[in-house]
């Protein structure tokens, strides 16, 4: 059994705060500052440029990628780190389109996170080859699949509602129609059980600052199925993905396997922060994390519905169809969330009226859920949100 009291003690959680926003930015693991400090002092400071070999900074993107791979059902050598998720989306879609070059449609759903759609839109405009980005409703994806579609690109867990797609069923159905499938695991990695190999996924991408606690701007990951790795052409053909970066050839030759998805110099400090955050996963099983997360979300839903009748659930009620977050709609959701934060419960707001709460068993327990609902009920039922200072829109919501 995973010991969640132990994992909770491993995070720095500020006094007087209940943190229900780990789905946006995970909290700081207590070991991270020392681990970064050691890297700075003992590696960068002492080794200088020799650290690329001596401390194997060069191997870090694959080393960390393999550790993430274990959390998402990917074999060693099929995940590599670098850049941001937006960039990884671009790489996956461009390579996938080339694998299916006789078709011109990328299908996604209108619940997808906008940057994924923006990146595809920009890519298709650059290709200028008659491609189309088509969006279906999330619950109509299956019926929208056809032999016209080159690439199906979906985010497994909807960032707004937490609605979870059936990865295995959709991948199977798409493959039967000759479609390449890309899964965005931004709200899945570290939150729900993912089995990329078992689903026979083609590509997957994700970020590491949400449920993986890598810190603000932590590098993203990309997975390419081993059967495809040597077939794909990287559209971002940077020197770190070259077969021999230090041969300094004038011509690009793609590196072996997943290494070709690297682009430029790896962010060693950020990867070190992420690497130390991954140690926590050695102490727990993802099955336990998932089961506890469903329990916490169910408890939150039933308590909020009992005590805050003005709030309307905007997440699937059945835990199996939901990620690790719960969303409630409320007309004054923005102001209510600001008031809630001022009273020590941090969640976030997603336009137009969604109050979003993430539940992470690694550092949230039942008593946190109950205490958070007490404060939420006070904010809503006593209209504590109805103050001008809570209605001022900040740059980040
Ligand atoms: C959080 C998130 C992103 C963020 O992309 P970045 O490039 O890391 O800023 C992209 N896609 C999805 C689905 C997300 O949830």
mmCIF file of C-alpha atoms and ligand atoms in Angstrom:
data_model
loop_
_atom_site.group_PDB
_atom_site.id
_atom_site.type_symbol
_atom_site.label_atom_id
_atom_site.label_comp_id
_atom_site.label_asym_id
_atom_site.label_seq_id
_atom_site.Cartn_x
_atom_site.Cartn_y
_atom_site.Cartn_z
ATOM 1 C CA UNK A 1 0.000 0.000 0.000
ATOM 2 C CA UNK A 2 1.169 3.494 -0.790
ATOM 3 C CA UNK A 3 1.752 5.631 2.301
ATOM 4 C CA UNK A 4 0.161 8.973 1.457
ATOM 5 C CA UNK A 5 0.860 10.481 4.899
ATOM 6 C CA UNK A 6 4.527 9.925 4.095
ATOM 7 C CA UNK A 7 4.313 11.419 0.609
ATOM 8 C CA UNK A 8 2.469 14.447 2.000
ATOM 9 C CA UNK A 9 5.353 15.096 4.399
ATOM 10 C CA UNK A 10 7.731 15.207 1.443
ATOM 11 C CA UNK A 11 6.159 18.349 -0.044
ATOM 12 C CA UNK A 12 6.576 21.936 1.056
ATOM 13 C CA UNK A 13 2.994 23.112 1.598
ATOM 14 C CA UNK A 14 2.661 26.685 2.922
ATOM 15 C CA UNK A 15 1.013 27.086 6.348
ATOM 16 C CA UNK A 16 -2.684 27.815 6.231
ATOM 17 C CA UNK A 17 -3.160 26.852 2.594
ATOM 18 C CA UNK A 18 -5.143 23.964 1.111
ATOM 19 C CA UNK A 19 -3.707 23.492 -2.331
ATOM 20 C CA UNK A 20 -6.210 22.218 -4.878
ATOM 21 C CA UNK A 21 -4.371 23.378 -7.988
ATOM 22 C CA UNK A 22 -1.720 20.718 -8.499
ATOM 23 C CA UNK A 23 -3.400 20.070 -11.847
ATOM 24 C CA UNK A 24 -1.961 23.424 -12.969
ATOM 25 C CA UNK A 25 1.294 23.599 -11.020
ATOM 26 C CA UNK A 26 2.377 20.902 -8.596
ATOM 27 C CA UNK A 27 3.901 22.055 -5.276
ATOM 28 C CA UNK A 28 7.584 22.028 -4.378
ATOM 29 C CA UNK A 29 9.065 18.736 -3.143
ATOM 30 C CA UNK A 30 11.223 19.524 -0.104
ATOM 31 C CA UNK A 31 14.250 17.794 -1.634
ATOM 32 C CA UNK A 32 14.245 19.872 -4.806
ATOM 33 C CA UNK A 33 16.090 23.002 -3.577
ATOM 34 C CA UNK A 34 19.007 20.908 -2.232
ATOM 35 C CA UNK A 35 19.126 18.765 -5.339
ATOM 36 C CA UNK A 36 19.273 21.821 -7.566
ATOM 37 C CA UNK A 37 21.796 23.444 -5.209
ATOM 38 C CA UNK A 38 24.035 20.373 -5.435
ATOM 39 C CA UNK A 39 23.785 20.311 -9.184
ATOM 40 C CA UNK A 40 24.674 24.001 -9.380
ATOM 41 C CA UNK A 41 27.574 23.823 -6.942
ATOM 42 C CA UNK A 42 29.025 20.384 -7.551
ATOM 43 C CA UNK A 43 28.302 19.975 -11.227
ATOM 44 C CA UNK A 44 28.055 23.346 -12.973
ATOM 45 C CA UNK A 45 30.343 25.030 -10.424
ATOM 46 C CA UNK A 46 33.069 22.399 -10.226
ATOM 47 C CA UNK A 47 32.848 20.582 -13.534
ATOM 48 C CA UNK A 48 32.056 23.500 -15.788
ATOM 49 C CA UNK A 49 31.635 22.287 -19.344
ATOM 50 C CA UNK A 50 32.974 18.831 -18.513
ATOM 51 C CA UNK A 51 29.628 18.224 -16.745
ATOM 52 C CA UNK A 52 28.089 17.318 -20.084
ATOM 53 C CA UNK A 53 30.110 14.089 -19.909
ATOM 54 C CA UNK A 54 31.076 13.718 -16.241
ATOM 55 C CA UNK A 55 27.598 14.332 -14.843
ATOM 56 C CA UNK A 56 25.966 12.964 -17.998
ATOM 57 C CA UNK A 57 23.878 16.066 -18.610
ATOM 58 C CA UNK A 58 23.821 14.875 -22.196
ATOM 59 C CA UNK A 59 21.981 11.678 -21.256
ATOM 60 C CA UNK A 60 19.510 13.429 -18.967
ATOM 61 C CA UNK A 61 16.657 13.895 -21.495
ATOM 62 C CA UNK A 62 16.494 10.126 -22.117
ATOM 63 C CA UNK A 63 17.265 9.128 -18.523
ATOM 64 C CA UNK A 64 14.416 11.264 -17.185
ATOM 65 C CA UNK A 65 12.264 10.212 -20.142
ATOM 66 C CA UNK A 66 12.631 6.557 -19.134
ATOM 67 C CA UNK A 67 11.458 7.366 -15.602
ATOM 68 C CA UNK A 68 8.386 9.146 -16.965
ATOM 69 C CA UNK A 69 7.872 6.210 -19.316
ATOM 70 C CA UNK A 70 7.348 3.927 -16.308
ATOM 71 C CA UNK A 71 4.442 6.110 -15.184
ATOM 72 C CA UNK A 72 2.685 6.002 -18.556
ATOM 73 C CA UNK A 73 3.264 2.425 -19.676
ATOM 74 C CA UNK A 74 6.057 3.188 -22.141
ATOM 75 C CA UNK A 75 9.104 0.966 -22.689
ATOM 76 C CA UNK A 76 12.604 2.275 -21.992
ATOM 77 C CA UNK A 77 13.900 4.224 -24.959
ATOM 78 C CA UNK A 78 10.545 5.556 -26.085
ATOM 79 C CA UNK A 79 10.225 8.848 -24.161
ATOM 80 C CA UNK A 80 12.500 11.876 -24.321
ATOM 81 C CA UNK A 81 12.370 15.245 -22.546
ATOM 82 C CA UNK A 82 12.750 18.789 -23.782
ATOM 83 C CA UNK A 83 11.116 22.049 -24.778
ATOM 84 C CA UNK A 84 7.501 22.806 -23.893
ATOM 85 C CA UNK A 85 4.383 20.799 -24.522
ATOM 86 C CA UNK A 86 3.327 23.152 -27.327
ATOM 87 C CA UNK A 87 6.553 22.294 -29.172
ATOM 88 C CA UNK A 88 6.096 18.564 -28.568
ATOM 89 C CA UNK A 89 2.573 18.760 -30.002
ATOM 90 C CA UNK A 90 4.010 20.367 -33.128
ATOM 91 C CA UNK A 91 6.668 17.671 -33.480
ATOM 92 C CA UNK A 92 4.201 14.838 -33.015
ATOM 93 C CA UNK A 93 1.625 16.193 -35.436
ATOM 94 C CA UNK A 94 4.129 17.060 -38.155
ATOM 95 C CA UNK A 95 5.769 13.625 -38.006
ATOM 96 C CA UNK A 96 2.398 11.872 -37.854
ATOM 97 C CA UNK A 97 1.101 13.753 -40.902
ATOM 98 C CA UNK A 98 4.097 12.612 -42.940
ATOM 99 C CA UNK A 99 3.348 8.995 -42.016
ATOM 100 C CA UNK A 100 -0.122 9.396 -43.481
ATOM 101 C CA UNK A 101 0.628 11.798 -46.302
ATOM 102 C CA UNK A 102 -2.216 10.813 -48.615
ATOM 103 C CA UNK A 103 -4.759 12.159 -46.087
ATOM 104 C CA UNK A 104 -5.336 15.801 -45.181
ATOM 105 C CA UNK A 105 -7.444 15.996 -42.028
ATOM 106 C CA UNK A 106 -6.369 16.348 -38.391
ATOM 107 C CA UNK A 107 -9.258 15.553 -36.069
ATOM 108 C CA UNK A 108 -9.432 16.850 -32.508
ATOM 109 C CA UNK A 109 -12.229 17.854 -30.132
ATOM 110 C CA UNK A 110 -13.488 21.253 -29.070
ATOM 111 C CA UNK A 111 -12.662 20.520 -25.427
ATOM 112 C CA UNK A 112 -8.963 20.348 -26.233
ATOM 113 C CA UNK A 113 -6.559 22.821 -24.684
ATOM 114 C CA UNK A 114 -6.248 25.765 -27.077
ATOM 115 C CA UNK A 115 -2.459 25.684 -27.516
ATOM 116 C CA UNK A 116 -2.711 22.173 -29.016
ATOM 117 C CA UNK A 117 -5.176 23.490 -31.589
ATOM 118 C CA UNK A 118 -3.184 26.680 -32.212
ATOM 119 C CA UNK A 119 -0.005 24.675 -32.861
ATOM 120 C CA UNK A 120 -1.772 22.450 -35.388
ATOM 121 C CA UNK A 121 -3.343 25.464 -37.065
ATOM 122 C CA UNK A 122 0.065 27.140 -37.419
ATOM 123 C CA UNK A 123 1.668 23.955 -38.707
ATOM 124 C CA UNK A 124 -1.050 23.388 -41.311
ATOM 125 C CA UNK A 125 -0.706 26.976 -42.521
ATOM 126 C CA UNK A 126 3.063 26.537 -42.918
ATOM 127 C CA UNK A 127 2.576 23.276 -44.808
ATOM 128 C CA UNK A 128 0.176 25.075 -47.154
ATOM 129 C CA UNK A 129 -0.833 21.718 -48.634
ATOM 130 C CA UNK A 130 -4.595 21.761 -48.245
ATOM 131 C CA UNK A 131 -4.799 20.280 -44.744
ATOM 132 C CA UNK A 132 -7.763 20.855 -42.468
ATOM 133 C CA UNK A 133 -8.106 20.873 -38.676
ATOM 134 C CA UNK A 134 -11.522 19.445 -37.839
ATOM 135 C CA UNK A 135 -13.117 19.591 -34.378
ATOM 136 C CA UNK A 136 -15.866 17.392 -33.041
ATOM 137 C CA UNK A 137 -17.683 17.485 -29.733
ATOM 138 C CA UNK A 138 -15.770 15.358 -27.210
ATOM 139 C CA UNK A 139 -18.544 12.764 -27.098
ATOM 140 C CA UNK A 140 -18.772 12.585 -30.911
ATOM 141 C CA UNK A 141 -15.126 11.761 -31.618
ATOM 142 C CA UNK A 142 -15.775 8.111 -32.308
ATOM 143 C CA UNK A 143 -18.477 8.761 -34.880
ATOM 144 C CA UNK A 144 -16.308 11.438 -36.542
ATOM 145 C CA UNK A 145 -13.543 8.971 -37.386
ATOM 146 C CA UNK A 146 -13.267 8.058 -41.067
ATOM 147 C CA UNK A 147 -10.747 7.093 -43.715
ATOM 148 C CA UNK A 148 -10.417 10.767 -44.584
ATOM 149 C CA UNK A 149 -8.583 11.437 -41.329
ATOM 150 C CA UNK A 150 -4.801 11.352 -41.198
ATOM 151 C CA UNK A 151 -4.246 12.094 -37.512
ATOM 152 C CA UNK A 152 -6.441 11.960 -34.426
ATOM 153 C CA UNK A 153 -5.041 14.264 -31.742
ATOM 154 C CA UNK A 154 -6.782 14.189 -28.376
ATOM 155 C CA UNK A 155 -6.069 15.239 -24.828
ATOM 156 C CA UNK A 156 -7.105 12.292 -22.687
ATOM 157 C CA UNK A 157 -8.397 14.367 -19.759
ATOM 158 C CA UNK A 158 -10.245 17.607 -20.536
ATOM 159 C CA UNK A 159 -8.494 20.509 -18.781
ATOM 160 C CA UNK A 160 -11.784 22.227 -18.056
ATOM 161 C CA UNK A 161 -14.186 19.466 -17.029
ATOM 162 C CA UNK A 162 -11.918 16.519 -16.267
ATOM 163 C CA UNK A 163 -13.852 14.372 -18.758
ATOM 164 C CA UNK A 164 -11.685 11.386 -19.691
ATOM 165 C CA UNK A 165 -11.584 9.784 -23.124
ATOM 166 C CA UNK A 166 -11.345 6.016 -23.515
ATOM 167 C CA UNK A 167 -7.806 5.874 -24.841
ATOM 168 C CA UNK A 168 -7.736 2.197 -25.695
ATOM 169 C CA UNK A 169 -11.086 2.058 -27.483
ATOM 170 C CA UNK A 170 -10.514 5.227 -29.521
ATOM 171 C CA UNK A 171 -6.990 4.200 -30.505
ATOM 172 C CA UNK A 172 -8.236 0.814 -31.662
ATOM 173 C CA UNK A 173 -11.104 2.287 -33.657
ATOM 174 C CA UNK A 174 -8.804 4.894 -35.257
ATOM 175 C CA UNK A 175 -6.172 2.317 -36.166
ATOM 176 C CA UNK A 176 -8.793 0.153 -37.853
ATOM 177 C CA UNK A 177 -9.421 3.137 -40.161
ATOM 178 C CA UNK A 178 -5.715 3.766 -40.808
ATOM 179 C CA UNK A 179 -5.498 6.850 -38.583
ATOM 180 C CA UNK A 180 -2.372 7.791 -36.595
ATOM 181 C CA UNK A 181 -3.199 8.674 -32.991
ATOM 182 C CA UNK A 182 -1.566 11.287 -30.735
ATOM 183 C CA UNK A 183 -2.500 11.472 -27.053
ATOM 184 C CA UNK A 184 -1.817 14.544 -24.955
ATOM 185 C CA UNK A 185 -1.264 13.366 -21.383
ATOM 186 C CA UNK A 186 -0.951 16.811 -19.742
ATOM 187 C CA UNK A 187 -3.677 15.953 -17.221
ATOM 188 C CA UNK A 188 -2.989 12.220 -17.179
ATOM 189 C CA UNK A 189 0.687 11.691 -16.379
ATOM 190 C CA UNK A 190 0.906 11.279 -12.608
ATOM 191 C CA UNK A 191 -2.880 11.510 -12.262
ATOM 192 C CA UNK A 192 -4.402 8.428 -13.850
ATOM 193 C CA UNK A 193 -3.148 5.030 -14.962
ATOM 194 C CA UNK A 194 -1.881 5.222 -18.526
ATOM 195 C CA UNK A 195 -0.761 2.230 -20.573
ATOM 196 C CA UNK A 196 0.607 3.527 -23.869
ATOM 197 C CA UNK A 197 1.974 0.157 -24.943
ATOM 198 C CA UNK A 198 -1.214 -1.658 -23.947
ATOM 199 C CA UNK A 199 -3.232 0.870 -25.978
ATOM 200 C CA UNK A 200 -0.837 0.566 -28.902
ATOM 201 C CA UNK A 201 -0.601 4.376 -29.004
ATOM 202 C CA UNK A 202 1.459 5.941 -31.790
ATOM 203 C CA UNK A 203 2.542 9.231 -30.208
ATOM 204 C CA UNK A 204 2.006 10.828 -26.807
ATOM 205 C CA UNK A 205 3.088 14.142 -25.334
ATOM 206 C CA UNK A 206 2.717 15.800 -21.958
ATOM 207 C CA UNK A 207 4.009 18.347 -19.504
ATOM 208 C CA UNK A 208 5.671 17.774 -16.150
ATOM 209 C CA UNK A 209 4.799 20.850 -14.079
ATOM 210 C CA UNK A 210 1.254 19.657 -13.338
ATOM 211 C CA UNK A 211 0.872 16.269 -11.608
ATOM 212 C CA UNK A 212 4.598 15.493 -11.895
ATOM 213 C CA UNK A 213 5.668 18.471 -9.769
ATOM 214 C CA UNK A 214 8.663 19.472 -11.892
ATOM 215 C CA UNK A 215 8.235 23.213 -11.203
ATOM 216 C CA UNK A 216 7.069 26.172 -13.291
ATOM 217 C CA UNK A 217 8.103 25.734 -16.924
ATOM 218 C CA UNK A 218 9.452 22.195 -16.369
ATOM 219 C CA UNK A 219 10.308 20.483 -19.678
ATOM 220 C CA UNK A 220 7.788 18.437 -21.630
ATOM 221 C CA UNK A 221 7.995 14.841 -22.840
ATOM 222 C CA UNK A 222 7.266 13.058 -26.089
ATOM 223 C CA UNK A 223 6.633 9.357 -26.664
ATOM 224 C CA UNK A 224 6.945 7.648 -30.023
ATOM 225 C CA UNK A 225 6.023 3.981 -30.344
ATOM 226 C CA UNK A 226 9.209 1.944 -30.937
ATOM 227 C CA UNK A 227 7.731 0.553 -34.205
ATOM 228 C CA UNK A 228 7.567 4.125 -35.601
ATOM 229 C CA UNK A 229 10.708 5.756 -34.237
ATOM 230 C CA UNK A 230 13.008 5.045 -37.134
ATOM 231 C CA UNK A 231 10.314 5.818 -39.705
ATOM 232 C CA UNK A 232 9.575 9.373 -38.676
ATOM 233 C CA UNK A 233 11.232 12.504 -39.931
ATOM 234 C CA UNK A 234 11.652 15.162 -37.247
ATOM 235 C CA UNK A 235 10.335 18.480 -38.529
ATOM 236 C CA UNK A 236 12.331 20.358 -35.888
ATOM 237 C CA UNK A 237 15.661 18.986 -36.994
ATOM 238 C CA UNK A 238 17.893 20.460 -34.321
ATOM 239 C CA UNK A 239 21.459 19.372 -33.714
ATOM 240 C CA UNK A 240 20.687 17.465 -30.516
ATOM 241 C CA UNK A 241 18.460 15.127 -32.511
ATOM 242 C CA UNK A 242 21.225 14.560 -35.080
ATOM 243 C CA UNK A 243 22.835 11.149 -35.336
ATOM 244 C CA UNK A 244 26.195 12.701 -34.394
ATOM 245 C CA UNK A 245 25.811 16.260 -33.020
ATOM 246 C CA UNK A 246 29.537 16.645 -32.470
ATOM 247 C CA UNK A 247 30.471 15.610 -35.985
ATOM 248 C CA UNK A 248 29.167 19.074 -36.936
ATOM 249 C CA UNK A 249 28.111 17.823 -40.344
ATOM 250 C CA UNK A 250 26.500 20.319 -42.668
ATOM 251 C CA UNK A 251 23.688 17.865 -43.407
ATOM 252 C CA UNK A 252 21.067 16.641 -40.982
ATOM 253 C CA UNK A 253 20.786 12.927 -40.312
ATOM 254 C CA UNK A 254 18.135 11.927 -37.784
ATOM 255 C CA UNK A 255 19.431 10.258 -34.623
ATOM 256 C CA UNK A 256 18.590 6.706 -33.584
ATOM 257 C CA UNK A 257 15.190 5.986 -32.057
ATOM 258 C CA UNK A 258 13.567 8.499 -29.748
ATOM 259 C CA UNK A 259 16.754 10.643 -29.638
ATOM 260 C CA UNK A 260 15.676 12.235 -32.911
ATOM 261 C CA UNK A 261 12.887 14.039 -31.073
ATOM 262 C CA UNK A 262 15.451 16.113 -29.193
ATOM 263 C CA UNK A 263 15.897 19.595 -30.600
ATOM 264 C CA UNK A 264 18.457 21.837 -28.865
ATOM 265 C CA UNK A 265 20.524 21.973 -25.677
ATOM 266 C CA UNK A 266 18.647 20.363 -22.772
ATOM 267 C CA UNK A 267 17.540 22.539 -19.808
ATOM 268 C CA UNK A 268 19.755 20.812 -17.236
ATOM 269 C CA UNK A 269 18.700 22.852 -14.178
ATOM 270 C CA UNK A 270 15.015 22.331 -14.901
ATOM 271 C CA UNK A 271 15.533 18.638 -15.638
ATOM 272 C CA UNK A 272 17.342 18.288 -12.314
ATOM 273 C CA UNK A 273 14.347 19.768 -10.508
ATOM 274 C CA UNK A 274 12.074 17.357 -12.336
ATOM 275 C CA UNK A 275 14.352 14.394 -11.698
ATOM 276 C CA UNK A 276 14.212 14.996 -7.951
ATOM 277 C CA UNK A 277 10.406 15.292 -8.050
ATOM 278 C CA UNK A 278 10.192 11.894 -9.738
ATOM 279 C CA UNK A 279 11.698 10.141 -6.697
ATOM 280 C CA UNK A 280 8.279 10.368 -5.028
ATOM 281 C CA UNK A 281 6.851 7.933 -7.583
ATOM 282 C CA UNK A 282 9.167 5.207 -6.344
ATOM 283 C CA UNK A 283 7.148 5.204 -3.092
ATOM 284 C CA UNK A 284 3.633 4.762 -4.496
ATOM 285 C CA UNK A 285 1.744 2.739 -7.058
ATOM 286 C CA UNK A 286 -0.254 4.525 -9.731
ATOM 287 C CA UNK A 287 -3.202 2.202 -9.040
ATOM 288 C CA UNK A 288 -3.295 3.426 -5.413
ATOM 289 C CA UNK A 289 -2.955 7.052 -6.527
ATOM 290 C CA UNK A 290 -5.844 6.646 -8.945
ATOM 291 C CA UNK A 291 -8.118 4.880 -6.449
ATOM 292 C CA UNK A 292 -7.485 7.498 -3.755
ATOM 293 C CA UNK A 293 -7.935 10.353 -6.206
ATOM 294 C CA UNK A 294 -11.373 9.035 -7.213
ATOM 295 C CA UNK A 295 -12.292 8.754 -3.520
ATOM 296 C CA UNK A 296 -11.228 12.340 -2.791
ATOM 297 C CA UNK A 297 -13.038 13.708 -5.849
ATOM 298 C CA UNK A 298 -16.219 11.777 -4.982
ATOM 299 C CA UNK A 299 -16.116 13.115 -1.430
ATOM 300 C CA UNK A 300 -15.648 16.688 -2.689
ATOM 301 C CA UNK A 301 -18.566 16.367 -5.128
ATOM 302 C CA UNK A 302 -20.980 14.983 -2.560
ATOM 303 C CA UNK A 303 -20.012 17.542 0.100
ATOM 304 C CA UNK A 304 -20.218 20.518 -2.282
ATOM 305 C CA UNK A 305 -23.562 19.401 -3.705
ATOM 306 C CA UNK A 306 -24.946 18.991 -0.204
ATOM 307 C CA UNK A 307 -23.735 22.356 1.039
ATOM 308 C CA UNK A 308 -23.508 24.699 -1.966
ATOM 309 C CA UNK A 309 -26.676 24.218 -4.035
ATOM 310 C CA UNK A 310 -25.841 27.245 -6.220
ATOM 311 C CA UNK A 311 -22.855 25.391 -7.713
ATOM 312 C CA UNK A 312 -23.451 23.062 -10.635
ATOM 313 C CA UNK A 313 -21.186 20.069 -11.295
ATOM 314 C CA UNK A 314 -19.425 20.348 -14.660
ATOM 315 C CA UNK A 315 -17.424 17.106 -14.458
ATOM 316 C CA UNK A 316 -18.399 13.487 -15.050
ATOM 317 C CA UNK A 317 -20.041 12.058 -11.948
ATOM 318 C CA UNK A 318 -18.583 8.617 -12.512
ATOM 319 C CA UNK A 319 -14.975 8.602 -11.321
ATOM 320 C CA UNK A 320 -13.897 6.172 -14.030
ATOM 321 C CA UNK A 321 -14.759 8.773 -16.675
ATOM 322 C CA UNK A 322 -13.032 11.635 -14.872
ATOM 323 C CA UNK A 323 -9.419 12.644 -14.393
ATOM 324 C CA UNK A 324 -8.085 13.875 -11.052
ATOM 325 C CA UNK A 325 -10.002 17.154 -10.964
ATOM 326 C CA UNK A 326 -13.509 18.412 -10.326
ATOM 327 C CA UNK A 327 -15.152 21.476 -11.837
ATOM 328 C CA UNK A 328 -18.202 23.372 -10.671
ATOM 329 C CA UNK A 329 -19.954 26.081 -12.636
ATOM 330 C CA UNK A 330 -20.940 29.295 -10.881
ATOM 331 C CA UNK A 331 -21.892 32.623 -12.510
ATOM 332 C CA UNK A 332 -19.571 34.544 -10.209
ATOM 333 C CA UNK A 333 -16.938 31.817 -10.401
ATOM 334 C CA UNK A 334 -14.019 34.178 -10.963
ATOM 335 C CA UNK A 335 -14.793 36.353 -7.923
ATOM 336 C CA UNK A 336 -15.656 33.292 -5.842
ATOM 337 C CA UNK A 337 -12.304 31.713 -6.656
ATOM 338 C CA UNK A 338 -10.438 34.903 -5.708
ATOM 339 C CA UNK A 339 -12.320 35.004 -2.399
ATOM 340 C CA UNK A 340 -11.610 31.334 -1.839
ATOM 341 C CA UNK A 341 -7.895 31.892 -2.437
ATOM 342 C CA UNK A 342 -7.959 34.838 -0.011
ATOM 343 C CA UNK A 343 -9.433 32.440 2.556
ATOM 344 C CA UNK A 344 -6.708 29.838 2.068
ATOM 345 C CA UNK A 345 -8.063 27.410 -0.535
ATOM 346 C CA UNK A 346 -6.247 27.596 -3.856
ATOM 347 C CA UNK A 347 -8.031 26.337 -6.943
ATOM 348 C CA UNK A 348 -8.347 28.138 -10.258
ATOM 349 C CA UNK A 349 -10.833 29.546 -12.729
ATOM 350 C CA UNK A 350 -11.373 28.662 -16.376
ATOM 351 C CA UNK A 351 -13.608 30.882 -18.492
ATOM 352 C CA UNK A 352 -16.488 31.319 -18.755
ATOM 353 C CA UNK A 353 -17.678 30.153 -15.317
ATOM 354 C CA UNK A 354 -15.690 27.106 -14.213
ATOM 355 C CA UNK A 355 -14.236 26.806 -10.721
ATOM 356 C CA UNK A 356 -11.644 24.067 -10.982
ATOM 357 C CA UNK A 357 -10.220 21.937 -8.172
ATOM 358 C CA UNK A 358 -7.439 19.372 -8.493
ATOM 359 C CA UNK A 359 -7.061 16.475 -6.063
ATOM 360 C CA UNK A 360 -3.727 14.810 -5.649
ATOM 361 C CA UNK A 361 -3.452 12.034 -3.071
ATOM 362 C CA UNK A 362 0.295 12.613 -2.844
ATOM 363 C CA UNK A 363 -0.396 15.643 -0.640
ATOM 364 C CA UNK A 364 -4.188 16.075 -0.277
ATOM 365 C CA UNK A 365 -6.212 13.972 2.166
ATOM 366 C CA UNK A 366 -9.833 13.727 3.375
ATOM 367 C CA UNK A 367 -9.355 16.328 6.092
ATOM 368 C CA UNK A 368 -8.136 18.808 3.454
ATOM 369 C CA UNK A 369 -11.199 18.101 1.331
ATOM 370 C CA UNK A 370 -13.567 18.632 4.261
ATOM 371 C CA UNK A 371 -11.782 21.796 5.386
ATOM 372 C CA UNK A 372 -11.833 23.157 1.814
ATOM 373 C CA UNK A 373 -15.577 22.547 1.512
ATOM 374 C CA UNK A 374 -16.180 24.350 4.850
ATOM 375 C CA UNK A 375 -14.452 27.428 3.450
ATOM 376 C CA UNK A 376 -16.110 27.136 0.032
ATOM 377 C CA UNK A 377 -19.548 26.895 1.659
ATOM 378 C CA UNK A 378 -18.780 30.016 3.702
ATOM 379 C CA UNK A 379 -17.629 31.927 0.590
ATOM 380 C CA UNK A 380 -20.669 30.924 -1.491
ATOM 381 C CA UNK A 381 -23.468 30.899 1.062
ATOM 382 C CA UNK A 382 -22.382 34.155 2.742
ATOM 383 C CA UNK A 383 -21.489 35.820 -0.592
ATOM 384 C CA UNK A 384 -17.965 36.610 0.623
ATOM 385 C CA UNK A 385 -17.008 36.892 -3.069
ATOM 386 C CA UNK A 386 -19.115 40.029 -3.553
ATOM 387 C CA UNK A 387 -16.311 42.571 -3.177
ATOM 388 C CA UNK A 388 -14.714 44.733 -5.876
ATOM 389 C CA UNK A 389 -11.209 43.409 -5.166
ATOM 390 C CA UNK A 390 -12.264 39.857 -6.053
ATOM 391 C CA UNK A 391 -13.641 40.948 -9.428
ATOM 392 C CA UNK A 392 -10.395 42.463 -10.751
ATOM 393 C CA UNK A 393 -9.188 40.114 -13.504
ATOM 394 C CA UNK A 394 -5.520 39.146 -13.133
ATOM 395 C CA UNK A 395 -3.301 38.150 -16.054
ATOM 396 C CA UNK A 396 -3.252 34.499 -15.009
ATOM 397 C CA UNK A 397 -6.548 33.066 -13.799
HETATM 398 C C1 LIG B 1 -1.145 22.553 -19.675
HETATM 399 C C2 LIG B 1 -1.381 22.157 -21.090
HETATM 400 C C3 LIG B 1 -0.574 22.660 -22.131
HETATM 401 C C4 LIG B 1 0.487 23.690 -21.875
HETATM 402 O O1 LIG B 1 1.438 23.745 -22.899
HETATM 403 P P1 LIG B 1 2.855 24.442 -22.641
HETATM 404 O O2 LIG B 1 3.516 24.467 -23.943
HETATM 405 O O3 LIG B 1 3.566 23.616 -21.605
HETATM 406 O O4 LIG B 1 2.588 25.804 -22.090
HETATM 407 C C5 LIG B 1 -0.797 22.181 -23.414
HETATM 408 N N1 LIG B 1 -1.765 21.281 -23.666
HETATM 409 C C6 LIG B 1 -2.567 20.788 -22.698
HETATM 410 C C7 LIG B 1 -3.607 19.775 -23.038
HETATM 411 C C8 LIG B 1 -2.413 21.224 -21.387
HETATM 412 O O5 LIG B 1 -3.213 20.774 -20.428
#
